[in-house]
Amino acid sequence: MDERERVNRILARLDENYGTECICYLDYGAPWQLLIAAVLSVQCKEERVNRVTARLFDRYPSVEALARADAGDVEREVYTLGFYRNKARHIIACAGILEKKYGGQVPCTWRELTALPGVGRKTVNLIRGYIYGEPGIVVDGHVRRVSKMLGFTEEDDPELVEYDLMQALPKDRWLCYGTQMIKHGRSLCPEKNPLCGQCFLNELCLKGDCYWYKKYEEQEGGELL
């Protein structure tokens, strides 16, 4: 089996088990809210971010309201997310720029988005993917870890992981792949004690025990003793 066939089989099994719907796990009702939630989600789980943003967006229901917020008040709202001072400063500044420069709208281009405070590649791909329908790979902890297990990358840096995945995967699969990796990482491939024996990708995974057993048989022409 060549590498392209292995990739295609992996993608087919992911589709079969998880579907092809692209799901954003950050709660939002407007594009600017996704931008703010994404900035807050740095090194933080989506579930915790969603609890915080539910209160935050209730208190500041518009870009204009957040842009005029008191920094200390916002810090108290986002305190549980870590790096709360930087995050509070970034989201207030973002809201101000959206209000003054973009009429309250979220820009689309890489150049415009990365110029916003606290916005990195993960946030850009979220915005462009879920707001503007532009393909992108959102690299979080699950995507990085499981992709390494599957042999799609050997990198730890999220940007380098993204570049490797862009080479390994068809462009029309980029956004959906992120959703599938999150589901897989939560259900069968957690960071501690992955359930390789129950995994439907085991014999296709470069770190899976079934894969290495089969490779031994192919190379040695016999059974593993």
Coordinates of N, CA and C in Angstrom, one line a residue:
M1 N 0.8 -1.2 0.0 CA 0.0 0.0 0.0 C 0.9 1.3 0.0
D2 N 0.7 2.1 -1.0 CA 1.5 3.3 -1.0 C 0.9 4.4 -0.1
E3 N 1.6 5.5 0.1 CA 1.1 6.5 1.1 C -0.2 7.1 0.7
R4 N -0.4 7.4 -0.6 CA -1.7 8.0 -1.0 C -2.8 7.1 -0.7
E5 N -2.7 5.9 -1.0 CA -3.8 4.9 -0.7 C -4.0 4.9 0.8
R6 N -3.0 4.9 1.7 CA -3.1 4.9 3.1 C -3.9 6.1 3.6
V7 N -3.5 7.3 3.0 CA -4.2 8.5 3.4 C -5.7 8.4 3.0
N8 N -6.0 7.9 1.8 CA -7.4 7.8 1.4 C -8.2 6.9 2.2
R9 N -7.6 5.8 2.7 CA -8.3 4.9 3.5 C -8.6 5.5 4.9
I10 N -7.6 6.2 5.4 CA -7.8 6.9 6.7 C -8.9 7.9 6.6
L11 N -9.0 8.7 5.5 CA -10.0 9.7 5.3 C -11.4 9.0 5.2
A12 N -11.4 7.9 4.4 CA -12.7 7.2 4.2 C -13.2 6.7 5.6
R13 N -12.4 6.2 6.4 CA -12.8 5.7 7.7 C -13.2 6.8 8.7
L14 N -12.5 7.9 8.6 CA -12.9 9.1 9.4 C -14.3 9.5 9.0
D15 N -14.6 9.6 7.7 CA -15.9 10.0 7.2 C -17.0 9.0 7.7
E16 N -16.7 7.7 7.6 CA -17.6 6.7 8.0 C -18.0 6.8 9.4
N17 N -17.0 7.1 10.3 CA -17.2 7.0 11.7 C -17.7 8.4 12.3
Y18 N -17.2 9.5 11.7 CA -17.5 10.8 12.3 C -18.3 11.7 11.4
G19 N -18.6 11.3 10.1 CA -19.3 12.2 9.2 C -18.4 13.2 8.6
T20 N -19.0 14.1 7.8 CA -18.2 15.1 7.1 C -18.6 16.5 7.5
E21 N -19.4 16.7 8.5 CA -19.8 18.0 8.9 C -18.7 18.7 9.6
C22 N -18.5 20.0 9.2 CA -17.4 20.8 9.8 C -18.1 21.5 11.0
I23 N -17.6 21.2 12.2 CA -18.2 21.7 13.4 C -17.2 22.6 14.2
C24 N -17.6 23.8 14.5 CA -16.8 24.7 15.3 C -17.2 24.5 16.8
Y25 N -16.3 24.2 17.6 CA -16.6 23.9 19.0 C -16.6 25.1 19.9
L26 N -16.4 26.2 19.3 CA -16.5 27.5 20.0 C -17.9 28.1 19.7
D27 N -18.6 28.4 20.8 CA -19.9 29.0 20.6 C -19.9 30.5 20.2
Y28 N -20.7 30.8 19.2 CA -20.7 32.2 18.8 C -22.0 32.5 18.0
G29 N -22.5 33.7 18.0 CA -23.7 34.1 17.3 C -23.4 35.0 16.2
A30 N -22.2 35.6 16.2 CA -21.9 36.6 15.1 C -20.4 36.4 14.9
P31 N -19.9 36.8 13.7 CA -18.5 36.6 13.3 C -17.6 37.2 14.3
W32 N -17.9 38.4 14.8 CA -16.9 39.1 15.8 C -16.8 38.2 17.1
Q33 N -17.9 37.6 17.4 CA -17.9 36.7 18.6 C -17.0 35.5 18.5
L34 N -16.9 34.9 17.2 CA -16.0 33.8 17.0 C -14.6 34.3 17.1
L35 N -14.3 35.5 16.6 CA -13.0 36.1 16.6 C -12.6 36.2 18.1
I36 N -13.4 36.8 18.9 CA -13.1 37.0 20.3 C -12.9 35.7 21.1
A37 N -13.8 34.7 20.8 CA -13.7 33.4 21.4 C -12.4 32.7 21.0
A38 N -12.0 32.9 19.8 CA -10.8 32.2 19.3 C -9.6 32.8 20.0
V39 N -9.5 34.1 20.2 CA -8.4 34.8 20.8 C -8.4 34.3 22.3
L40 N -9.5 34.1 22.9 CA -9.5 33.6 24.3 C -9.2 32.2 24.4
S41 N -9.3 31.4 23.3 CA -9.1 29.9 23.4 C -7.6 29.5 23.4
V42 N -6.7 30.4 23.3 CA -5.3 30.1 23.2 C -4.9 29.3 24.5
Q43 N -4.4 28.1 24.3 CA -4.0 27.3 25.4 C -5.1 27.0 26.4
C44 N -6.3 26.9 25.9 CA -7.5 26.7 26.8 C -8.5 25.8 26.1
K45 N -9.2 25.0 26.8 CA -10.2 24.1 26.2 C -11.5 24.8 25.8
E46 N -12.1 24.4 24.7 CA -13.3 25.1 24.2 C -14.4 25.1 25.2
E47 N -14.6 24.1 26.0 CA -15.7 24.0 27.0 C -15.6 25.2 28.0
R48 N -14.4 25.4 28.4 CA -14.2 26.5 29.4 C -14.4 27.8 28.8
V49 N -13.9 28.0 27.5 CA -14.1 29.2 26.8 C -15.5 29.5 26.6
N50 N -16.3 28.5 26.3 CA -17.7 28.7 26.0 C -18.5 29.2 27.3
R51 N -18.1 28.7 28.4 CA -18.7 29.1 29.7 C -18.4 30.6 29.9
V52 N -17.2 31.0 29.6 CA -16.8 32.4 29.9 C -17.4 33.3 28.8
T53 N -17.4 32.9 27.6 CA -18.0 33.8 26.6 C -19.5 34.0 26.7
A54 N -20.2 33.0 27.2 CA -21.6 33.1 27.4 C -21.9 34.3 28.3
R55 N -21.1 34.5 29.4 CA -21.3 35.6 30.3 C -20.8 36.9 29.6
L56 N -19.6 36.8 28.9 CA -19.0 37.9 28.3 C -19.8 38.6 27.3
F57 N -20.4 37.8 26.4 CA -21.2 38.3 25.3 C -22.6 38.8 25.8
D58 N -23.0 38.3 26.9 CA -24.2 38.8 27.5 C -24.0 40.2 28.1
R59 N -22.8 40.4 28.7 CA -22.5 41.7 29.3 C -22.1 42.7 28.2
Y60 N -21.4 42.2 27.2 CA -21.0 43.1 26.1 C -21.5 42.5 24.8
P61 N -22.8 42.9 24.4 CA -23.5 42.3 23.3 C -23.1 42.8 21.9
S62 N -22.2 43.7 21.8 CA -21.8 44.3 20.5 C -20.3 44.6 20.5
V63 N -19.8 44.8 19.3 CA -18.4 45.2 19.2 C -18.2 46.5 19.9
E64 N -19.1 47.4 19.7 CA -19.0 48.8 20.3 C -18.9 48.7 21.8
A65 N -19.8 47.8 22.4 CA -19.8 47.7 23.9 C -18.5 47.1 24.4
L66 N -17.9 46.1 23.7 CA -16.7 45.5 24.1 C -15.5 46.5 23.9
A67 N -15.5 47.3 22.9 CA -14.5 48.3 22.6 C -14.4 49.3 23.7
R68 N -15.5 49.6 24.4 CA -15.5 50.6 25.4 C -15.5 50.0 26.8
A69 N -15.2 48.8 26.9 CA -15.2 48.1 28.2 C -14.0 48.5 29.0
D70 N -14.2 48.4 30.3 CA -13.1 48.7 31.3 C -12.2 47.4 31.3
A71 N -10.9 47.6 31.2 CA -10.0 46.5 31.1 C -10.1 45.6 32.4
G72 N -10.2 46.2 33.5 CA -10.3 45.5 34.8 C -11.5 44.6 34.8
D73 N -12.7 45.1 34.3 CA -13.9 44.4 34.3 C -13.8 43.2 33.4
V74 N -13.2 43.4 32.2 CA -13.0 42.3 31.3 C -12.0 41.2 31.8
E75 N -11.0 41.7 32.5 CA -10.0 40.8 33.1 C -10.7 39.8 34.1
R76 N -11.7 40.4 34.9 CA -12.4 39.6 35.8 C -13.3 38.6 35.1
E77 N -13.8 38.9 34.0 CA -14.7 38.0 33.2 C -13.9 36.9 32.6
V78 N -12.6 37.1 32.2 CA -11.9 36.0 31.5 C -10.8 35.5 32.4
Y79 N -10.8 35.8 33.7 CA -9.8 35.4 34.6 C -9.4 33.9 34.6
T80 N -10.5 33.0 34.5 CA -10.3 31.6 34.6 C -9.6 31.0 33.3
L81 N -9.4 31.8 32.3 CA -8.8 31.2 31.0 C -7.3 31.3 31.0
G82 N -6.7 31.8 31.9 CA -5.2 31.9 31.9 C -4.8 33.1 31.0
F83 N -3.6 33.7 31.3 CA -3.1 34.8 30.5 C -4.2 35.9 30.4
Y84 N -5.0 36.0 31.4 CA -6.2 36.8 31.3 C -5.9 38.3 31.1
R85 N -4.8 38.8 31.6 CA -4.6 40.3 31.3 C -4.3 40.5 29.8
N86 N -3.4 39.7 29.3 CA -3.1 39.8 27.8 C -4.4 39.6 27.0
K87 N -5.2 38.6 27.3 CA -6.4 38.3 26.6 C -7.4 39.4 26.7
A88 N -7.6 39.9 27.9 CA -8.5 41.0 28.0 C -8.1 42.2 27.2
R89 N -6.8 42.5 27.2 CA -6.3 43.7 26.4 C -6.4 43.4 24.9
H90 N -6.2 42.2 24.5 CA -6.3 41.9 23.1 C -7.7 42.0 22.6
I91 N -8.7 41.4 23.3 CA -10.0 41.4 22.8 C -10.7 42.8 22.8
I92 N -10.3 43.6 23.8 CA -10.8 45.0 23.8 C -10.2 45.8 22.6
A93 N -8.9 45.6 22.3 CA -8.2 46.2 21.2 C -8.8 45.7 19.9
C94 N -9.0 44.4 19.8 CA -9.7 43.9 18.6 C -11.0 44.5 18.3
A95 N -11.8 44.6 19.3 CA -13.1 45.2 19.2 C -13.0 46.7 18.7
G96 N -12.1 47.4 19.3 CA -11.9 48.8 18.9 C -11.5 48.9 17.4
I97 N -10.6 48.0 16.9 CA -10.2 48.1 15.5 C -11.3 47.7 14.6
L98 N -12.1 46.6 15.0 CA -13.3 46.2 14.2 C -14.2 47.4 14.1
E99 N -14.5 48.1 15.2 CA -15.4 49.2 15.1 C -14.9 50.4 14.3
K100 N -13.7 50.8 14.5 CA -13.2 52.0 13.8 C -12.7 51.7 12.3
K101 N -12.1 50.6 12.1 CA -11.6 50.3 10.8 C -12.5 49.5 9.8
Y102 N -13.3 48.7 10.4 CA -14.1 47.7 9.6 C -15.6 47.8 9.8
G103 N -16.0 48.9 10.4 CA -17.4 49.1 10.6 C -18.1 48.0 11.4
G104 N -17.4 47.4 12.3 CA -17.9 46.3 13.1 C -17.9 44.9 12.5
Q105 N -17.4 44.8 11.3 CA -17.3 43.6 10.6 C -15.9 42.9 10.8
V106 N -15.8 41.6 10.6 CA -14.5 40.9 10.7 C -13.9 40.8 9.3
P107 N -12.7 41.2 9.2 CA -12.0 41.2 7.8 C -11.8 39.7 7.4
C108 N -11.4 39.5 6.2 CA -11.3 38.2 5.6 C -9.9 37.8 5.3
T109 N -9.0 38.7 4.9 CA -7.7 38.3 4.4 C -6.7 38.0 5.5
W110 N -5.7 37.2 5.1 CA -4.7 36.8 6.1 C -4.0 38.1 6.7
R111 N -3.7 39.0 5.8 CA -2.9 40.2 6.2 C -3.8 41.0 7.2
E112 N -5.0 41.2 7.0 CA -5.9 42.0 7.9 C -6.1 41.3 9.2
L113 N -6.3 40.0 9.1 CA -6.6 39.2 10.4 C -5.4 39.1 11.3
T114 N -4.2 38.8 10.7 CA -3.0 38.6 11.5 C -2.5 40.0 12.1
A115 N -3.0 41.1 11.6 CA -2.7 42.4 12.1 C -3.5 42.7 13.4
L116 N -4.5 41.9 13.7 CA -5.3 42.1 14.9 C -4.6 41.6 16.1
P117 N -4.7 42.3 17.2 CA -4.0 41.8 18.5 C -4.5 40.4 18.9
G118 N -3.5 39.6 19.2 CA -3.8 38.2 19.7 C -4.2 37.2 18.7
V119 N -4.2 37.6 17.4 CA -4.7 36.7 16.4 C -3.5 36.0 15.7
G120 N -3.5 34.6 15.7 CA -2.5 33.8 15.1 C -3.2 32.9 14.0
R121 N -2.4 32.0 13.5 CA -2.9 31.2 12.4 C -4.1 30.4 12.7
K122 N -4.2 29.8 13.9 CA -5.4 29.1 14.3 C -6.7 29.9 14.2
T123 N -6.6 31.1 14.7 CA -7.8 32.0 14.7 C -8.1 32.4 13.2
V124 N -7.1 32.7 12.4 CA -7.3 33.0 11.0 C -8.0 31.9 10.3
N125 N -7.6 30.7 10.5 CA -8.2 29.6 9.8 C -9.6 29.3 10.3
L126 N -9.9 29.6 11.6 CA -11.3 29.5 12.1 C -12.2 30.5 11.4
I127 N -11.7 31.7 11.4 CA -12.5 32.8 10.8 C -12.7 32.6 9.3
R128 N -11.7 32.3 8.6 CA -11.8 32.1 7.1 C -12.6 30.8 6.8
G129 N -12.4 29.8 7.6 CA -13.2 28.6 7.4 C -14.6 28.7 7.7
Y130 N -14.9 29.1 8.9 CA -16.3 29.0 9.4 C -17.1 30.3 9.0
I131 N -16.5 31.4 8.8 CA -17.2 32.6 8.4 C -17.2 32.8 6.9
Y132 N -16.1 32.6 6.3 CA -16.0 32.9 4.8 C -15.9 31.7 3.9
G133 N -15.9 30.5 4.5 CA -15.9 29.3 3.7 C -14.6 29.0 2.9
E134 N -13.5 29.6 3.4 CA -12.2 29.3 2.8 C -11.5 28.2 3.5
P135 N -11.0 27.2 2.7 CA -10.4 26.0 3.3 C -9.1 26.4 4.2
G136 N -9.0 25.7 5.3 CA -7.9 26.0 6.2 C -7.8 24.8 7.2
I137 N -6.7 24.6 7.8 CA -6.5 23.6 8.8 C -6.3 24.2 10.1
V138 N -7.2 24.0 11.0 CA -7.2 24.6 12.4 C -6.4 23.6 13.3
V139 N -5.2 23.9 13.6 CA -4.3 23.0 14.4 C -4.5 23.3 15.9
D140 N -5.1 22.4 16.6 CA -5.2 22.5 18.0 C -4.4 21.3 18.6
G141 N -4.5 21.0 19.9 CA -3.8 19.9 20.5 C -4.2 18.6 20.0
H142 N -5.4 18.3 19.7 CA -5.9 17.0 19.2 C -5.4 16.8 17.8
V143 N -5.5 17.9 16.9 CA -5.0 17.8 15.6 C -3.5 17.5 15.5
R144 N -2.8 18.2 16.3 CA -1.3 18.0 16.3 C -1.0 16.6 16.8
R145 N -1.5 16.2 17.9 CA -1.2 14.9 18.5 C -1.6 13.7 17.6
V146 N -2.8 13.7 17.1 CA -3.3 12.5 16.4 C -2.7 12.5 15.0
S147 N -2.4 13.7 14.4 CA -1.7 13.7 13.1 C -0.3 13.1 13.2
K148 N 0.4 13.3 14.3 CA 1.7 12.7 14.5 C 1.5 11.2 14.7
M149 N 0.5 10.7 15.4 CA 0.2 9.3 15.5 C 0.0 8.7 14.1
L150 N -0.7 9.4 13.3 CA -1.0 8.9 11.9 C 0.2 9.0 11.0
G151 N 1.2 9.7 11.4 CA 2.4 9.9 10.5 C 2.3 10.9 9.5
F152 N 1.3 11.9 9.7 CA 1.2 13.0 8.7 C 2.2 14.1 9.0
T153 N 2.7 14.1 10.2 CA 3.7 15.1 10.5 C 4.6 14.6 11.6
E154 N 5.8 15.1 11.7 CA 6.7 14.8 12.9 C 6.9 16.1 13.7
E155 N 6.2 17.2 13.3 CA 6.5 18.5 13.9 C 5.6 18.7 15.2
D156 N 6.1 19.6 16.1 CA 5.4 20.0 17.2 C 4.8 21.4 17.1
D157 N 5.6 22.2 16.3 CA 5.1 23.6 16.1 C 3.8 23.6 15.3
P158 N 2.8 24.3 15.8 CA 1.5 24.2 15.0 C 1.6 24.7 13.6
E159 N 2.4 25.7 13.3 CA 2.5 26.2 12.0 C 3.1 25.2 11.0
L160 N 4.2 24.5 11.5 CA 4.8 23.5 10.7 C 3.9 22.3 10.5
V161 N 3.1 21.9 11.6 CA 2.1 20.9 11.5 C 1.1 21.2 10.4
E162 N 0.7 22.5 10.4 CA -0.3 22.9 9.4 C 0.3 22.8 8.0
Y163 N 1.5 23.2 7.7 CA 2.1 23.0 6.4 C 2.2 21.6 6.0
D164 N 2.6 20.7 6.9 CA 2.7 19.3 6.6 C 1.3 18.7 6.2
L165 N 0.3 19.1 6.9 CA -1.1 18.6 6.7 C -1.6 19.1 5.3
M166 N -1.2 20.3 5.0 CA -1.6 20.9 3.7 C -1.1 20.1 2.6
Q167 N 0.1 19.5 2.8 CA 0.7 18.7 1.8 C 0.1 17.3 1.7
A168 N -0.2 16.8 2.9 CA -0.7 15.4 3.0 C -2.2 15.2 2.6
L169 N -3.0 16.3 2.8 CA -4.4 16.1 2.7 C -5.0 16.9 1.5
P170 N -6.0 16.4 0.8 CA -6.7 17.2 -0.2 C -7.3 18.5 0.4
K171 N -7.2 19.6 -0.4 CA -7.6 20.9 0.1 C -9.1 20.9 0.6
D172 N -10.0 20.1 -0.1 CA -11.4 20.1 0.3 C -11.6 19.4 1.6
R173 N -10.6 18.8 2.2 CA -10.7 18.1 3.4 C -10.1 18.8 4.6
W174 N -9.5 19.9 4.4 CA -8.8 20.6 5.4 C -9.6 21.0 6.6
L175 N -10.7 21.6 6.4 CA -11.5 22.1 7.6 C -12.2 20.9 8.3
C176 N -12.8 20.0 7.5 CA -13.4 18.8 8.1 C -12.5 18.0 8.9
Y177 N -11.3 17.9 8.4 CA -10.3 17.0 9.1 C -10.1 17.5 10.5
G178 N -10.1 18.8 10.7 CA -9.9 19.3 12.1 C -11.0 18.8 13.0
T179 N -12.3 18.9 12.5 CA -13.4 18.4 13.3 C -13.2 16.9 13.6
Q180 N -12.8 16.1 12.6 CA -12.7 14.7 12.8 C -11.6 14.4 13.8
M181 N -10.5 15.1 13.8 CA -9.4 14.9 14.7 C -9.8 15.2 16.1
I182 N -10.6 16.2 16.3 CA -11.1 16.5 17.7 C -11.9 15.4 18.2
K183 N -12.8 14.9 17.4 CA -13.7 13.8 17.8 C -12.8 12.5 18.1
H184 N -11.9 12.3 17.2 CA -11.0 11.1 17.4 C -10.2 11.2 18.7
G185 N -9.6 12.4 18.9 CA -8.8 12.6 20.0 C -9.5 12.5 21.3
R186 N -10.8 12.9 21.3 CA -11.6 12.8 22.5 C -12.1 11.4 22.8
S187 N -12.4 10.7 21.8 CA -13.0 9.4 22.0 C -12.0 8.2 22.0
L188 N -11.1 8.1 21.0 CA -10.3 6.9 20.9 C -8.8 7.2 21.1
C189 N -8.4 8.4 20.9 CA -6.9 8.7 20.9 C -6.6 9.9 21.9
P190 N -7.0 9.7 23.2 CA -6.6 10.8 24.1 C -5.1 10.8 24.3
E191 N -4.6 11.9 24.9 CA -3.2 12.0 25.1 C -2.6 10.9 26.0
K192 N -3.3 10.5 27.0 CA -2.9 9.4 27.9 C -3.8 8.2 27.6
N193 N -3.1 7.1 27.5 CA -3.7 5.8 27.2 C -4.7 5.8 26.0
P194 N -4.1 6.0 24.8 CA -5.0 5.9 23.6 C -5.5 4.5 23.5
L195 N -6.7 4.3 23.0 CA -7.4 3.0 22.9 C -7.1 2.4 21.6
C196 N -5.8 2.1 21.3 CA -5.4 1.5 20.0 C -6.1 0.2 19.7
G197 N -6.4 -0.6 20.7 CA -7.0 -1.9 20.4 C -8.5 -1.7 19.9
Q198 N -9.1 -0.6 20.2 CA -10.5 -0.3 19.8 C -10.5 0.6 18.6
C199 N -9.4 1.1 18.1 CA -9.4 2.1 17.1 C -9.6 1.5 15.7
F200 N -10.4 2.1 14.9 CA -10.7 1.7 13.5 C -9.6 2.1 12.6
L201 N -8.6 2.9 13.1 CA -7.5 3.3 12.2 C -6.2 2.5 12.6
N202 N -6.3 1.6 13.5 CA -5.1 0.9 14.1 C -4.1 0.4 13.1
E203 N -4.6 -0.4 12.1 CA -3.6 -1.0 11.2 C -3.2 0.0 10.1
L204 N -3.7 1.3 10.1 CA -3.3 2.3 9.2 C -2.5 3.4 9.9
C205 N -2.4 3.3 11.2 CA -1.7 4.3 12.0 C -0.3 3.9 12.2
L206 N 0.6 4.9 11.9 CA 2.1 4.6 12.0 C 2.5 4.3 13.4
K207 N 1.7 4.7 14.4 CA 2.0 4.4 15.8 C 1.2 3.3 16.4
G208 N 0.3 2.7 15.5 CA -0.6 1.7 16.0 C 0.1 0.3 16.0
D209 N -0.3 -0.5 17.0 CA 0.4 -1.8 17.2 C 0.1 -2.7 16.0
C210 N -1.2 -2.7 15.5 CA -1.5 -3.5 14.4 C -0.7 -3.2 13.1
Y211 N -0.4 -1.9 12.9 CA 0.3 -1.5 11.7 C 1.7 -2.1 11.8
W212 N 2.4 -2.0 12.9 CA 3.8 -2.5 13.0 C 3.8 -4.1 12.9
Y213 N 2.8 -4.7 13.4 CA 2.7 -6.2 13.3 C 2.6 -6.6 11.8
K214 N 1.8 -5.9 11.1 CA 1.6 -6.2 9.7 C 2.9 -5.9 8.9
K215 N 3.5 -4.8 9.2 CA 4.8 -4.4 8.5 C 5.8 -5.5 8.8
Y216 N 5.9 -6.1 10.0 CA 6.8 -7.1 10.3 C 6.6 -8.3 9.4
E217 N 5.3 -8.7 9.3 CA 4.9 -9.9 8.5 C 5.3 -9.7 7.1
E218 N 5.0 -8.4 6.5 CA 5.3 -8.2 5.1 C 6.8 -8.2 4.9
Q219 N 7.6 -7.7 5.8 CA 9.1 -7.7 5.6 C 9.7 -9.0 5.8
E220 N 9.3 -9.7 6.8 CA 9.9 -11.0 7.2 C 9.3 -12.2 6.6
G221 N 8.0 -12.0 6.1 CA 7.3 -13.1 5.4 C 6.9 -14.2 6.4
G222 N 6.8 -13.9 7.7 CA 6.5 -14.9 8.7 C 5.7 -14.3 9.8
E223 N 5.5 -15.0 10.8 CA 4.7 -14.5 12.0 C 5.7 -13.9 13.0
L224 N 5.1 -13.0 13.8 CA 5.9 -12.4 14.9 C 6.0 -13.4 16.0
L225 N 7.1 -13.8 16.5 CA 7.3 -14.7 17.5 C 7.3 -14.1 18.9

